[in-house]
Amino acid sequence: MSHGVVRSDVKSPLGGSTDQGLGGEGQDVPPLRNYLVLTIFTCFCPAYPINIVALVFSVLSQSSYDQGDYEGSQRLGRKALQLGIASVIIGLIIITIYVIVHFTTHVV
């Protein structure tokens, strides 16, 4: 019984790993896209209910990814992205309206 014998005739896939998982099927792990930086940035926009929900979806996406639910993680990440973009747009509209009202009103 020899321990530590390296077999040179076994070819590994391009990734370098010889672990095939159960049943010989290798599951490709998609990259994590939870858009956490975008949703944290949107917390500075004045559209608070929307950007807080986007942040929650982003954190839930990370949690689903850590549990191995990659499809759920992608779905929650897309929702976080959509809500983050909506929050930025609504925030810019609110800021624009505020600036227009502030600079066009005259105190007599």
PDB file of C-alpha atoms in Angstrom:
ATOM      1  CA  MET A   1       0.000   0.000   0.000  1.00  0.00           C
ATOM      2  CA  SER A   2       1.668   3.157  -1.118  1.00  0.00           C
ATOM      3  CA  HIS A   3       0.456   6.574  -0.131  1.00  0.00           C
ATOM      4  CA  GLY A   4       1.247   9.729  -2.057  1.00  0.00           C
ATOM      5  CA  VAL A   5       1.662   8.079  -5.476  1.00  0.00           C
ATOM      6  CA  VAL A   6       1.107  10.568  -8.280  1.00  0.00           C
ATOM      7  CA  ARG A   7      -0.437   9.177 -11.436  1.00  0.00           C
ATOM      8  CA  SER A   8       0.949  10.905 -14.479  1.00  0.00           C
ATOM      9  CA  ASP A   9      -1.396   9.200 -16.935  1.00  0.00           C
ATOM     10  CA  VAL A  10      -4.509  11.004 -15.598  1.00  0.00           C
ATOM     11  CA  LYS A  11      -5.265  14.085 -17.649  1.00  0.00           C
ATOM     12  CA  SER A  12      -6.880  16.998 -15.896  1.00  0.00           C
ATOM     13  CA  PRO A  13      -9.255  19.479 -17.544  1.00  0.00           C
ATOM     14  CA  LEU A  14      -8.125  22.982 -18.456  1.00  0.00           C
ATOM     15  CA  GLY A  15      -9.043  24.291 -15.016  1.00  0.00           C
ATOM     16  CA  GLY A  16      -6.392  22.060 -13.478  1.00  0.00           C
ATOM     17  CA  SER A  17      -8.789  20.308 -11.110  1.00  0.00           C
ATOM     18  CA  THR A  18      -9.265  16.559 -11.278  1.00  0.00           C
ATOM     19  CA  ASP A  19     -12.342  16.655  -9.026  1.00  0.00           C
ATOM     20  CA  GLN A  20     -15.324  15.647 -11.141  1.00  0.00           C
ATOM     21  CA  GLY A  21     -17.996  15.891  -8.432  1.00  0.00           C
ATOM     22  CA  LEU A  22     -20.728  13.299  -8.063  1.00  0.00           C
ATOM     23  CA  GLY A  23     -21.562  11.282 -11.109  1.00  0.00           C
ATOM     24  CA  GLY A  24     -18.728  12.730 -13.175  1.00  0.00           C
ATOM     25  CA  GLU A  25     -20.696  15.875 -13.982  1.00  0.00           C
ATOM     26  CA  GLY A  26     -18.858  19.121 -13.329  1.00  0.00           C
ATOM     27  CA  GLN A  27     -21.181  21.987 -12.476  1.00  0.00           C
ATOM     28  CA  ASP A  28     -20.045  25.351 -13.757  1.00  0.00           C
ATOM     29  CA  VAL A  29     -20.321  27.962 -11.041  1.00  0.00           C
ATOM     30  CA  PRO A  30     -21.419  31.298 -12.535  1.00  0.00           C
ATOM     31  CA  PRO A  31     -19.742  34.444 -11.251  1.00  0.00           C
ATOM     32  CA  LEU A  32     -21.466  36.360  -8.481  1.00  0.00           C
ATOM     33  CA  ARG A  33     -23.249  39.464  -9.711  1.00  0.00           C
ATOM     34  CA  ASN A  34     -25.001  41.052  -6.759  1.00  0.00           C
ATOM     35  CA  TYR A  35     -24.222  44.707  -7.697  1.00  0.00           C
ATOM     36  CA  LEU A  36     -23.476  45.561  -4.078  1.00  0.00           C
ATOM     37  CA  VAL A  37     -21.308  48.579  -4.968  1.00  0.00           C
ATOM     38  CA  LEU A  38     -24.076  50.058  -7.136  1.00  0.00           C
ATOM     39  CA  THR A  39     -26.715  49.560  -4.465  1.00  0.00           C
ATOM     40  CA  ILE A  40     -24.495  51.105  -1.782  1.00  0.00           C
ATOM     41  CA  PHE A  41     -23.931  54.068  -4.131  1.00  0.00           C
ATOM     42  CA  THR A  42     -27.686  54.441  -4.615  1.00  0.00           C
ATOM     43  CA  CYS A  43     -28.123  54.879  -0.866  1.00  0.00           C
ATOM     44  CA  PHE A  44     -26.825  58.430  -1.411  1.00  0.00           C
ATOM     45  CA  CYS A  45     -29.675  59.174  -3.840  1.00  0.00           C
ATOM     46  CA  PRO A  46     -32.862  60.748  -2.444  1.00  0.00           C
ATOM     47  CA  ALA A  47     -35.100  57.828  -3.501  1.00  0.00           C
ATOM     48  CA  TYR A  48     -34.945  56.028  -0.172  1.00  0.00           C
ATOM     49  CA  PRO A  49     -37.581  53.312  -0.316  1.00  0.00           C
ATOM     50  CA  ILE A  50     -36.317  52.038  -3.666  1.00  0.00           C
ATOM     51  CA  ASN A  51     -32.599  52.058  -2.915  1.00  0.00           C
ATOM     52  CA  ILE A  52     -33.043  50.304   0.427  1.00  0.00           C
ATOM     53  CA  VAL A  53     -35.001  47.525  -1.295  1.00  0.00           C
ATOM     54  CA  ALA A  54     -32.231  47.293  -3.927  1.00  0.00           C
ATOM     55  CA  LEU A  55     -29.668  46.904  -1.148  1.00  0.00           C
ATOM     56  CA  VAL A  56     -31.746  44.138   0.454  1.00  0.00           C
ATOM     57  CA  PHE A  57     -32.005  42.289  -2.878  1.00  0.00           C
ATOM     58  CA  SER A  58     -28.243  42.601  -3.307  1.00  0.00           C
ATOM     59  CA  VAL A  59     -27.557  41.101   0.116  1.00  0.00           C
ATOM     60  CA  LEU A  60     -30.102  38.337  -0.522  1.00  0.00           C
ATOM     61  CA  SER A  61     -28.335  37.591  -3.807  1.00  0.00           C
ATOM     62  CA  GLN A  62     -25.062  37.124  -1.928  1.00  0.00           C
ATOM     63  CA  SER A  63     -26.793  34.857   0.588  1.00  0.00           C
ATOM     64  CA  SER A  64     -28.357  32.705  -2.148  1.00  0.00           C
ATOM     65  CA  TYR A  65     -24.992  32.416  -3.893  1.00  0.00           C
ATOM     66  CA  ASP A  66     -23.330  31.277  -0.677  1.00  0.00           C
ATOM     67  CA  GLN A  67     -26.007  28.590  -0.228  1.00  0.00           C
ATOM     68  CA  GLY A  68     -25.434  27.281  -3.764  1.00  0.00           C
ATOM     69  CA  ASP A  69     -28.661  28.601  -5.300  1.00  0.00           C
ATOM     70  CA  TYR A  70     -27.018  30.146  -8.357  1.00  0.00           C
ATOM     71  CA  GLU A  71     -30.219  30.640 -10.343  1.00  0.00           C
ATOM     72  CA  GLY A  72     -31.897  32.424  -7.435  1.00  0.00           C
ATOM     73  CA  SER A  73     -28.780  34.501  -6.926  1.00  0.00           C
ATOM     74  CA  GLN A  74     -28.820  35.630 -10.555  1.00  0.00           C
ATOM     75  CA  ARG A  75     -32.519  36.490 -10.336  1.00  0.00           C
ATOM     76  CA  LEU A  76     -32.055  38.529  -7.161  1.00  0.00           C
ATOM     77  CA  GLY A  77     -28.967  40.207  -8.640  1.00  0.00           C
ATOM     78  CA  ARG A  78     -30.948  41.301 -11.707  1.00  0.00           C
ATOM     79  CA  LYS A  79     -33.653  42.725  -9.434  1.00  0.00           C
ATOM     80  CA  ALA A  80     -30.984  44.598  -7.445  1.00  0.00           C
ATOM     81  CA  LEU A  81     -29.556  46.004 -10.687  1.00  0.00           C
ATOM     82  CA  GLN A  82     -32.976  47.091 -11.971  1.00  0.00           C
ATOM     83  CA  LEU A  83     -33.913  48.738  -8.685  1.00  0.00           C
ATOM     84  CA  GLY A  84     -30.480  50.371  -8.432  1.00  0.00           C
ATOM     85  CA  ILE A  85     -30.809  51.915 -11.884  1.00  0.00           C
ATOM     86  CA  ALA A  86     -34.361  53.044 -11.098  1.00  0.00           C
ATOM     87  CA  SER A  87     -33.140  54.594  -7.850  1.00  0.00           C
ATOM     88  CA  VAL A  88     -30.378  56.536  -9.624  1.00  0.00           C
ATOM     89  CA  ILE A  89     -32.796  57.824 -12.276  1.00  0.00           C
ATOM     90  CA  ILE A  90     -35.445  58.826  -9.727  1.00  0.00           C
ATOM     91  CA  GLY A  91     -32.776  60.429  -7.538  1.00  0.00           C
ATOM     92  CA  LEU A  92     -31.452  62.485 -10.466  1.00  0.00           C
ATOM     93  CA  ILE A  93     -34.997  63.593 -11.321  1.00  0.00           C
ATOM     94  CA  ILE A  94     -35.621  64.669  -7.711  1.00  0.00           C
ATOM     95  CA  ILE A  95     -32.317  66.560  -7.579  1.00  0.00           C
ATOM     96  CA  THR A  96     -33.043  68.256 -10.916  1.00  0.00           C
ATOM     97  CA  ILE A  97     -36.513  69.351  -9.788  1.00  0.00           C
ATOM     98  CA  TYR A  98     -35.096  70.653  -6.510  1.00  0.00           C
ATOM     99  CA  VAL A  99     -32.385  72.658  -8.275  1.00  0.00           C
ATOM    100  CA  ILE A 100     -34.848  74.120 -10.789  1.00  0.00           C
ATOM    101  CA  VAL A 101     -37.300  75.130  -8.073  1.00  0.00           C
ATOM    102  CA  HIS A 102     -34.543  76.522  -5.863  1.00  0.00           C
ATOM    103  CA  PHE A 103     -32.957  78.714  -8.510  1.00  0.00           C
ATOM    104  CA  THR A 104     -36.139  79.897 -10.228  1.00  0.00           C
ATOM    105  CA  THR A 105     -38.058  81.150  -7.205  1.00  0.00           C
ATOM    106  CA  HIS A 106     -37.520  84.799  -6.367  1.00  0.00           C
ATOM    107  CA  VAL A 107     -38.013  86.173  -2.924  1.00  0.00           C
ATOM    108  CA  VAL A 108     -39.337  89.716  -3.266  1.00  0.00           C
TER     109      VAL A 108
END
